[in-house]
Structures are given as structure tokens and as C-alpha cells.
Tab-separated table of C-alpha atoms in Angstrom:
chain	number	residue	atom	x	y	z
Y	15	MET	CA	97.486	71.370	218.563
Y	16	PRO	CA	100.637	71.551	220.757
Y	17	ILE	CA	102.768	74.698	220.652
Y	18	THR	CA	106.339	73.650	220.022
Y	19	GLU	CA	109.690	75.397	219.857
Y	20	PHE	CA	111.478	75.382	216.499
Y	21	ARG	CA	114.438	73.392	217.864
Y	22	GLN	CA	112.068	70.900	219.512
Y	23	ALA	CA	110.217	70.380	216.223
Y	24	LEU	CA	113.531	69.434	214.626
Y	25	ASN	CA	114.286	67.142	217.565
Y	26	GLN	CA	110.924	65.414	217.131
Y	27	ALA	CA	111.614	64.855	213.436
Y	28	LEU	CA	114.989	63.259	214.193
Y	29	ASP	CA	113.527	61.147	216.989
Y	30	GLU	CA	110.627	59.853	214.901
Y	31	GLU	CA	112.802	59.054	211.895
Y	32	MET	CA	115.388	57.239	214.028
Y	33	ILE	CA	112.604	55.124	215.524
Y	34	ARG	CA	111.127	54.429	212.095
Y	35	ASP	CA	114.390	53.542	210.355
Y	36	GLU	CA	117.417	52.056	212.136
Y	37	LYS	CA	119.660	53.180	209.255
Y	38	VAL	CA	119.232	56.826	210.309
Y	39	TYR	CA	122.051	58.147	212.482
Y	40	ILE	CA	123.390	61.541	213.570
Y	41	MET	CA	126.971	62.766	213.436
Y	42	GLY	CA	128.662	66.075	214.129
Y	43	GLU	CA	130.467	68.273	216.613
Y	44	GLU	CA	128.896	68.139	220.082
Y	45	VAL	CA	125.696	66.448	218.893
Y	46	ALA	CA	125.917	63.679	221.520
Y	47	GLU	CA	127.280	64.575	224.959
Y	48	TYR	CA	126.478	68.296	224.629
Y	49	ASN	CA	123.082	67.715	222.918
Y	50	GLY	CA	124.080	69.899	219.945
Y	51	ALA	CA	125.236	73.503	219.833
Y	52	TYR	CA	121.577	74.622	219.744
Y	53	LYS	CA	120.163	71.590	221.614
Y	54	VAL	CA	118.443	70.188	218.539
Y	55	THR	CA	119.749	66.689	219.362
Y	56	LYS	CA	118.883	66.872	223.063
Y	57	GLY	CA	118.216	63.463	224.608
Y	58	LEU	CA	118.932	61.458	221.475
Y	59	LEU	CA	122.233	60.013	222.743
Y	60	ASP	CA	120.510	58.613	225.833
Y	61	LYS	CA	117.698	57.143	223.736
Y	62	PHE	CA	119.588	55.714	220.771
Y	63	GLY	CA	123.145	55.235	222.053
Y	64	GLU	CA	126.543	56.264	220.803
Y	65	LYS	CA	126.464	54.121	217.681
Y	66	ARG	CA	123.652	56.272	216.278
Y	67	VAL	CA	124.494	59.650	217.813
Y	68	ARG	CA	128.182	60.288	217.200
Y	69	ASP	CA	130.361	63.130	218.393
Y	70	THR	CA	133.181	64.046	216.019
Y	71	PRO	CA	136.381	66.075	216.193
Y	72	ILE	CA	136.397	69.526	214.568
Y	73	THR	CA	136.862	68.034	211.117
Y	74	GLU	CA	133.989	69.076	208.840
Y	75	ALA	CA	135.647	67.648	205.733
Y	76	GLY	CA	136.319	64.378	207.555
Y	77	PHE	CA	132.886	63.686	209.013
Y	78	THR	CA	131.103	64.943	205.897
Y	79	GLY	CA	133.133	62.529	203.790
Y	80	LEU	CA	132.456	59.746	206.267
Y	81	GLY	CA	128.744	60.496	206.085
Y	82	ILE	CA	128.740	60.457	202.294
Y	83	GLY	CA	130.544	57.123	202.226
Y	84	SER	CA	128.117	55.579	204.700
Y	85	ALA	CA	125.177	56.905	202.687
Y	86	MET	CA	126.578	55.224	199.575
Y	87	MET	CA	126.631	51.982	201.576
Y	88	GLY	CA	122.955	52.237	202.532
Y	89	LEU	CA	122.846	54.263	205.756
Y	90	ARG	CA	120.960	57.549	206.127
Y	91	PRO	CA	123.232	59.965	208.000
Y	92	VAL	CA	122.126	63.326	209.322
Y	93	ILE	CA	125.198	65.532	209.541
Y	94	GLU	CA	125.063	68.582	211.796
Y	95	TYR	CA	127.269	71.574	211.160
Y	96	MET	CA	127.541	73.770	214.223
Y	97	SER	CA	127.121	76.532	211.676
Y	98	TRP	CA	126.757	76.385	207.914
Y	99	ASN	CA	129.698	78.744	207.767
Y	100	PHE	CA	131.901	75.772	208.671
Y	101	SER	CA	130.500	73.712	205.801
Y	102	LEU	CA	132.870	75.687	203.602
Y	103	VAL	CA	135.681	73.565	205.028
Y	104	ALA	CA	133.875	70.523	203.581
Y	105	ILE	CA	132.907	72.121	200.292
Y	106	ASP	CA	134.717	69.578	198.098
Y	107	GLN	CA	132.959	66.686	199.832
Y	108	ILE	CA	129.549	68.346	199.408
Y	109	ILE	CA	129.863	69.518	195.816
Y	110	SER	CA	132.300	67.091	194.196
Y	111	ASN	CA	131.128	63.952	195.976
Y	112	ALA	CA	127.648	64.192	197.525
Y	113	ALA	CA	126.088	66.193	194.696
Y	114	LYS	CA	127.778	64.348	191.814
Y	115	MET	CA	127.964	60.716	192.904
Y	116	HIS	CA	124.584	59.566	191.573
Y	117	TYR	CA	125.296	61.119	188.161
Y	118	MET	CA	128.899	59.969	187.875
Y	119	THR	CA	128.087	56.357	188.757
Y	120	GLY	CA	125.190	56.152	186.340
Y	121	GLY	CA	122.773	55.747	189.227
Y	122	GLN	CA	124.672	52.884	190.872
Y	123	PHE	CA	125.099	54.920	194.070
Y	124	SER	CA	122.703	57.294	195.753
Y	125	VAL	CA	123.725	59.593	198.602
Y	126	PRO	CA	120.754	59.902	200.994
Y	127	ILE	CA	122.399	62.321	203.401
Y	128	VAL	CA	120.951	65.327	205.205
Y	129	MET	CA	123.361	68.097	206.093
Y	130	ARG	CA	121.770	70.535	208.523
Y	131	GLY	CA	122.679	73.344	210.899
Y	132	ALA	CA	122.453	77.021	211.769
Y	133	SER	CA	122.535	79.496	208.916
Y	134	GLY	CA	122.568	83.242	208.432
Y	135	ALA	CA	123.132	86.163	210.751
Y	136	ALA	CA	122.607	85.872	214.489
Y	137	ALA	CA	123.379	88.521	217.077
Y	138	GLN	CA	126.828	90.036	216.563
Y	139	VAL	CA	128.652	86.934	215.384
Y	140	SER	CA	130.211	89.002	212.601
Y	141	CYS	CA	131.050	88.245	209.005
Y	142	GLN	CA	132.767	84.860	209.329
Y	143	HIS	CA	129.750	83.363	211.128
Y	144	SER	CA	126.848	84.960	209.258
Y	145	HIS	CA	126.923	83.536	205.749
Y	146	ASN	CA	123.698	82.933	203.843
Y	147	LEU	CA	124.638	80.066	201.544
Y	148	GLU	CA	121.286	79.060	200.038
Y	149	SER	CA	122.024	80.606	196.648
Y	150	PHE	CA	125.510	79.125	196.635
Y	151	TYR	CA	124.325	75.558	197.223
Y	152	ALA	CA	121.206	75.924	195.063
Y	153	HIS	CA	123.543	76.658	192.160
Y	154	ILE	CA	124.853	73.085	192.269
Y	155	PRO	CA	122.915	70.367	190.379
Y	156	GLY	CA	122.269	67.325	192.544
Y	157	LEU	CA	121.569	69.176	195.803
Y	158	ILE	CA	118.160	69.841	197.366
Y	159	VAL	CA	118.071	73.033	199.453
Y	160	MET	CA	115.484	73.514	202.206
Y	161	ALA	CA	114.845	76.663	204.239
Y	162	PRO	CA	111.946	76.361	206.736
Y	163	SER	CA	110.562	79.391	208.568
Y	164	THR	CA	108.206	77.788	211.130
Y	165	PRO	CA	108.354	74.839	213.554
Y	166	TYR	CA	105.621	73.093	211.535
Y	167	ASP	CA	107.556	73.423	208.293
Y	168	ALA	CA	110.849	72.502	209.957
Y	169	LYS	CA	109.558	69.172	211.243
Y	170	GLY	CA	107.667	68.183	208.100
Y	171	LEU	CA	110.517	69.112	205.797
Y	172	LEU	CA	113.236	67.433	207.880
Y	173	LYS	CA	111.310	64.165	207.933
Y	174	ALA	CA	110.875	64.401	204.162
Y	175	ALA	CA	114.570	65.187	203.757
Y	176	ILE	CA	115.672	62.140	205.746
Y	177	ARG	CA	113.512	59.858	203.589
Y	178	ASN	CA	114.765	61.371	200.327
Y	179	ASP	CA	117.457	59.519	198.377
Y	180	ASN	CA	119.350	62.678	197.407
Y	181	PRO	CA	121.739	64.901	199.395
Y	182	VAL	CA	119.795	67.651	201.168
Y	183	ILE	CA	121.096	70.995	202.398
Y	184	PHE	CA	118.871	71.864	205.366
Y	185	LEU	CA	119.248	75.481	206.488
Y	186	GLU	CA	118.029	76.596	209.910
Y	187	ASN	CA	118.189	80.299	210.657
Y	188	GLU	CA	119.985	80.715	213.956
Y	189	MET	CA	117.506	83.326	215.207
Y	190	LEU	CA	114.505	81.015	214.692
Y	191	TYR	CA	115.482	78.213	217.098
Y	192	GLY	CA	113.499	79.746	219.957
Y	193	ASN	CA	110.386	80.556	217.924
Y	194	MET	CA	107.162	78.808	218.865
Y	195	GLY	CA	104.433	77.424	216.615
Y	196	GLU	CA	101.789	74.739	216.201
Y	197	VAL	CA	103.121	71.257	215.450
Y	198	PRO	CA	100.705	68.302	215.168
Y	199	GLU	CA	101.202	65.204	217.274
Y	200	GLU	CA	100.297	62.939	214.387
Y	201	GLU	CA	102.840	62.187	211.684
Y	202	TYR	CA	103.056	64.414	208.625
Y	203	LEU	CA	105.561	65.216	205.902
Y	204	ILE	CA	105.815	68.304	203.721
Y	205	GLU	CA	106.257	67.722	200.021
Y	206	ILE	CA	109.678	68.829	198.810
Y	207	GLY	CA	109.355	71.743	196.386
Y	208	LYS	CA	105.916	72.778	197.647
Y	209	GLY	CA	105.630	76.387	198.838
Y	210	ASP	CA	103.078	77.894	201.186
Y	211	ILE	CA	101.064	81.093	201.295
Y	212	LYS	CA	101.596	82.419	204.811
Y	213	ARG	CA	99.167	85.315	204.365
Y	214	GLU	CA	96.709	86.009	201.578
Y	215	GLY	CA	96.512	89.429	199.915
Y	216	THR	CA	95.544	91.208	196.715
Y	217	ASP	CA	97.793	94.253	196.126
Y	218	VAL	CA	101.352	92.897	196.214
Y	219	THR	CA	103.207	89.600	196.639
Y	220	ILE	CA	106.095	89.357	199.102
Y	221	CYS	CA	108.260	86.259	198.564
Y	222	ALA	CA	110.431	85.455	201.570
Y	223	HIS	CA	112.135	82.504	203.222
Y	224	LEU	CA	113.710	81.635	206.588
Y	225	ARG	CA	113.779	84.607	208.991
Y	226	GLN	CA	112.515	87.018	206.353
Y	227	VAL	CA	109.092	85.340	206.416
Y	228	GLY	CA	108.476	86.726	209.902
Y	229	PHE	CA	109.594	90.183	208.795
Y	230	ALA	CA	107.354	89.953	205.722
Y	231	LEU	CA	104.356	89.065	207.881
Y	232	GLU	CA	105.109	91.999	210.197
Y	233	ALA	CA	105.420	94.264	207.159
Y	234	ALA	CA	102.063	93.012	205.903
Y	235	LYS	CA	100.464	94.066	209.197
Y	236	VAL	CA	101.986	97.537	208.901
Y	237	LEU	CA	100.826	97.851	205.300
Y	238	ALA	CA	97.314	96.669	206.178
Y	239	LYS	CA	96.914	99.687	208.451
Y	240	GLU	CA	97.478	101.831	205.357
Y	241	GLY	CA	94.979	99.897	203.287
Y	242	ILE	CA	97.547	97.802	201.383
Y	243	SER	CA	96.855	94.069	201.144
Y	244	ALA	CA	100.070	92.029	200.923
Y	245	GLU	CA	100.292	88.319	200.154
Y	246	VAL	CA	103.269	86.523	201.737
Y	247	VAL	CA	104.594	83.474	199.891
Y	248	ASP	CA	107.140	81.183	201.534
Y	249	PRO	CA	108.758	78.766	199.030
Y	250	ARG	CA	110.057	76.618	201.945
Y	251	THR	CA	112.471	74.884	199.590
Y	252	ILE	CA	114.913	76.949	197.561
Y	253	LYS	CA	115.616	74.079	195.184
Y	254	PRO	CA	113.400	72.720	193.781
Y	255	LEU	CA	111.618	76.070	193.822
Y	256	ASP	CA	107.831	76.330	193.708
Y	257	ILE	CA	107.955	79.091	191.130
Y	258	ASP	CA	104.448	78.228	189.929
Y	259	LEU	CA	103.010	79.222	193.320
Y	260	ILE	CA	104.897	82.520	193.255
Y	261	ALA	CA	103.818	83.193	189.658
Y	262	GLU	CA	100.191	82.424	190.478
Y	263	SER	CA	100.303	84.970	193.279
Y	264	VAL	CA	101.990	87.587	191.078
Y	265	ARG	CA	99.378	87.165	188.341
Y	266	LYS	CA	96.813	88.104	190.999
Y	267	THR	CA	98.627	91.004	192.677
Y	268	LYS	CA	100.631	92.319	189.652
Y	269	ARG	CA	103.614	93.173	191.881
Y	270	LEU	CA	106.442	91.259	193.579
Y	271	VAL	CA	108.926	92.077	196.325
Y	272	VAL	CA	111.521	89.386	197.126
Y	273	ALA	CA	113.047	89.604	200.597
Y	274	GLU	CA	116.187	87.658	201.479
Y	275	GLU	CA	118.867	87.941	204.155
Y	276	GLY	CA	121.664	87.189	201.708
Y	277	HIS	CA	123.403	89.506	199.287
Y	278	LYS	CA	121.613	90.862	196.213
Y	279	PHE	CA	124.156	90.022	193.470
Y	280	CYS	CA	123.497	86.486	192.160
Y	281	GLY	CA	121.205	85.941	195.124
Y	282	PHE	CA	117.910	84.132	195.607
Y	283	GLY	CA	116.004	87.291	194.734
Y	284	ALA	CA	117.869	87.584	191.437
Y	285	GLU	CA	116.774	84.084	190.428
Y	286	VAL	CA	113.143	84.619	191.420
Y	287	SER	CA	113.087	88.007	189.727
Y	288	SER	CA	114.435	86.561	186.498
Y	289	LEU	CA	111.955	83.692	186.473
Y	290	ILE	CA	108.971	85.939	187.222
Y	291	HIS	CA	109.950	88.404	184.515
Y	292	GLU	CA	110.133	85.460	182.088
Y	293	MET	CA	106.805	83.971	183.204
Y	294	CYS	CA	104.711	87.006	184.164
Y	295	PHE	CA	106.121	89.967	182.220
Y	296	ASP	CA	102.732	91.005	180.815
Y	297	ASP	CA	101.093	90.661	184.253
Y	298	LEU	CA	103.476	92.969	186.108
Y	299	ASP	CA	102.527	96.574	186.880
Y	300	HIS	CA	106.018	97.246	188.308
Y	301	PRO	CA	109.409	95.549	187.914
Y	302	VAL	CA	110.258	93.061	190.677
Y	303	ILE	CA	111.975	94.700	193.655
Y	304	ARG	CA	114.590	92.896	195.726
Y	305	VAL	CA	115.275	93.493	199.434
Y	306	SER	CA	118.579	92.098	200.694
Y	307	GLN	CA	121.642	92.515	202.900
Y	308	GLY	CA	124.069	95.316	202.121
Y	309	GLU	CA	126.931	94.458	199.794
Y	310	THR	CA	129.570	94.258	202.523
Y	311	PRO	CA	130.844	91.598	204.936
Y	312	LEU	CA	128.402	91.717	207.848
Y	313	PRO	CA	129.785	94.166	210.468
Y	314	TYR	CA	130.239	93.230	214.113
Y	315	ALA	CA	129.074	96.544	215.614
Y	316	LYS	CA	125.447	96.159	216.685
Y	317	ASN	CA	124.158	99.347	215.074
Y	318	ILE	CA	125.953	98.775	211.769
Y	319	GLU	CA	124.923	95.110	211.728
Y	320	ALA	CA	121.277	96.155	212.099
Y	321	ALA	CA	121.663	98.711	209.330
Y	322	SER	CA	123.154	96.081	206.997
Y	323	LEU	CA	120.425	93.461	207.444
Y	324	PRO	CA	117.015	93.731	205.753
Y	325	GLY	CA	114.054	94.170	208.060
Y	326	VAL	CA	110.394	95.104	208.280
Y	327	GLN	CA	110.806	98.725	207.247
Y	328	ASP	CA	112.877	97.781	204.194
Y	329	ILE	CA	110.080	95.489	203.023
Y	330	VAL	CA	107.429	98.125	203.703
Y	331	ALA	CA	109.390	100.694	201.694
Y	332	ALA	CA	109.860	98.265	198.797
Y	333	VAL	CA	106.150	97.467	198.705
Y	334	LYS	CA	105.235	101.158	198.630
Y	335	LYS	CA	107.718	101.710	195.825
Y	336	SER	CA	106.112	98.909	193.834
Y	337	LEU	CA	102.767	100.664	194.328
Y	338	TYR	CA	104.230	104.062	193.329
Y	339	LYS	CA	103.524	105.446	196.815
């Protein structure tokens, strides 16, 4: 199976879907001439032309609204935000229009739009460019929220997102674009709302998404050297959430650590923790533990930034705490 870069897996998904369906088009800042801020759209302008790969001014609210309108008319736009931080400029279009249109028109209009781009902390881009918005968007009925951690998942989920008739928030952690992984040459899609066990284990469940999956797998290796068997569950989509897969794992291991890059209060871990306590209270040998970013705007200074973000050692410590070690 070919080894493919994360950004290239996304590029393949866009390419294949644009070949399959002429209604699919791409729009955003620098997606055409510059091949995208992270080169995800590389080569697509030359292949499909400017009518289907459109550069826009720096007007997130404008091109998001344009995309929503074209989706209502039957097209399938893929909107790229240079960073999900800038989606906040278009928040009214996303929440009041894309998410609500199908409901408010009694099903007369669907909005099959994919909004994708870089999410989360990178390397010293500071607090205005490091937002983790998965919990924020997952709070809104009408939006699907995807958060792939591997090239394989990224391609399969993006293809599924483009074919879905609902607005999809597609989050790509900025630090994952250069990661490599196996991606099949033959076509495949990943079912929306279907999680994946990245590593099997028996003593504790670690639930993680996006960049935290890699940290969780590294933590599992560290723990294995101490005789602790950790199972790593990647939900892959935040909403709908495959809570049944997480619960099944917890019923086996009796313990759960949820690792996320976002903030703890009202975060993804809070939702998973609540659901697992409702579903698996009698199975738990320790309350769910959450690992998250510090409750401050993300600092610019390299050492303080590193101290604020959750990493391998934070997950290891949380697992040991859950095991009373």
C-alpha cells in the first residue's frame, strides 16, 4: 500500500471527488494560484480550471456565504479556510445559515458544503491562530464535525464529507500535514460517525482525536514498558460521536482518559466524560480523567507554549492516576 503524506491524501480525495462529480468545486484564499496555504490543493487549478478552483479575497464571511448559496442551488462547494481561526469572521454564515437552512425551510433546501482547513496549535503562532473549535461547532445542531488523525482517515472522511448532503466542519490539525501513512490506491470511504481503535489494550482506554492520537499512541508505548496495556480509541468524527465504541472499550478496561488539545471547560472531554459516566458508571473503577490545554490563551513563547499544551507525559500521568499508581 502506498505511503502518502497527510496533505497529499486530502489532495487525492479532492481530485477524485472532482472527477466523479462536476458539481464539486473549491473556493478560498490562495487555493488556486498558490496551491493552498498548506498545498492541499496543489495542481487542482491546472487540472480543473479556474471555474472549479477559485481564489477569493480575504473575505471569509463573503465566500462562505457564496458557498452556502451555491450549495442550496445544487453545487457541492469545498471551502478552505487558511486557518479555522478565521472561520470566526464567518460565524453567522456557518451557524445561522449553513447549519439551520435545512430545518428552517422544512427540508426544501439542503446545504451540502464542506468547510475545511488547518486547526489547533502549530509552532509559535500564538493565541489568535491556535484555536481548537471542535467543541464550539459540535454544539450546533445541523453541523457534522470531523477530525481525522491519519492520512488514511483524512482521505476516506473527506470523500464521505463531500458526498454528504449536510454542512461539514472538517478540521485538519496544522502539525499533521507532513505526517505519512498508508493510503490505498483503490477507492474507499469512511462511514461518518464510525470511530476506530488505533491500539488494543486491556487496562485503560485513552480516547483522543486529531494530533492527540499520536501522543496517545506514544504514551501507550511508554506505559507498555511498565506493564500497562492501554487501548487508544479515535472517534474520528466529533459529531456524530461513536460513543458506543468508546463505551465498549471502557466496559473492558474499566478506566478512561480523554486527551484533547482544546480547553477543559465545556470541552470535548467534558462531553465524553459525561456520556461515559451516564452509560458506564457501574463499570468504572476510577472517574474519567481529562487531559487538555491550560486554561489560558496559548502563549507565544516556545517554552510556555509547550508547557500549556497536553503531550505524552500528561497522558502517561493521567493513566497512572486512573490506575492509582
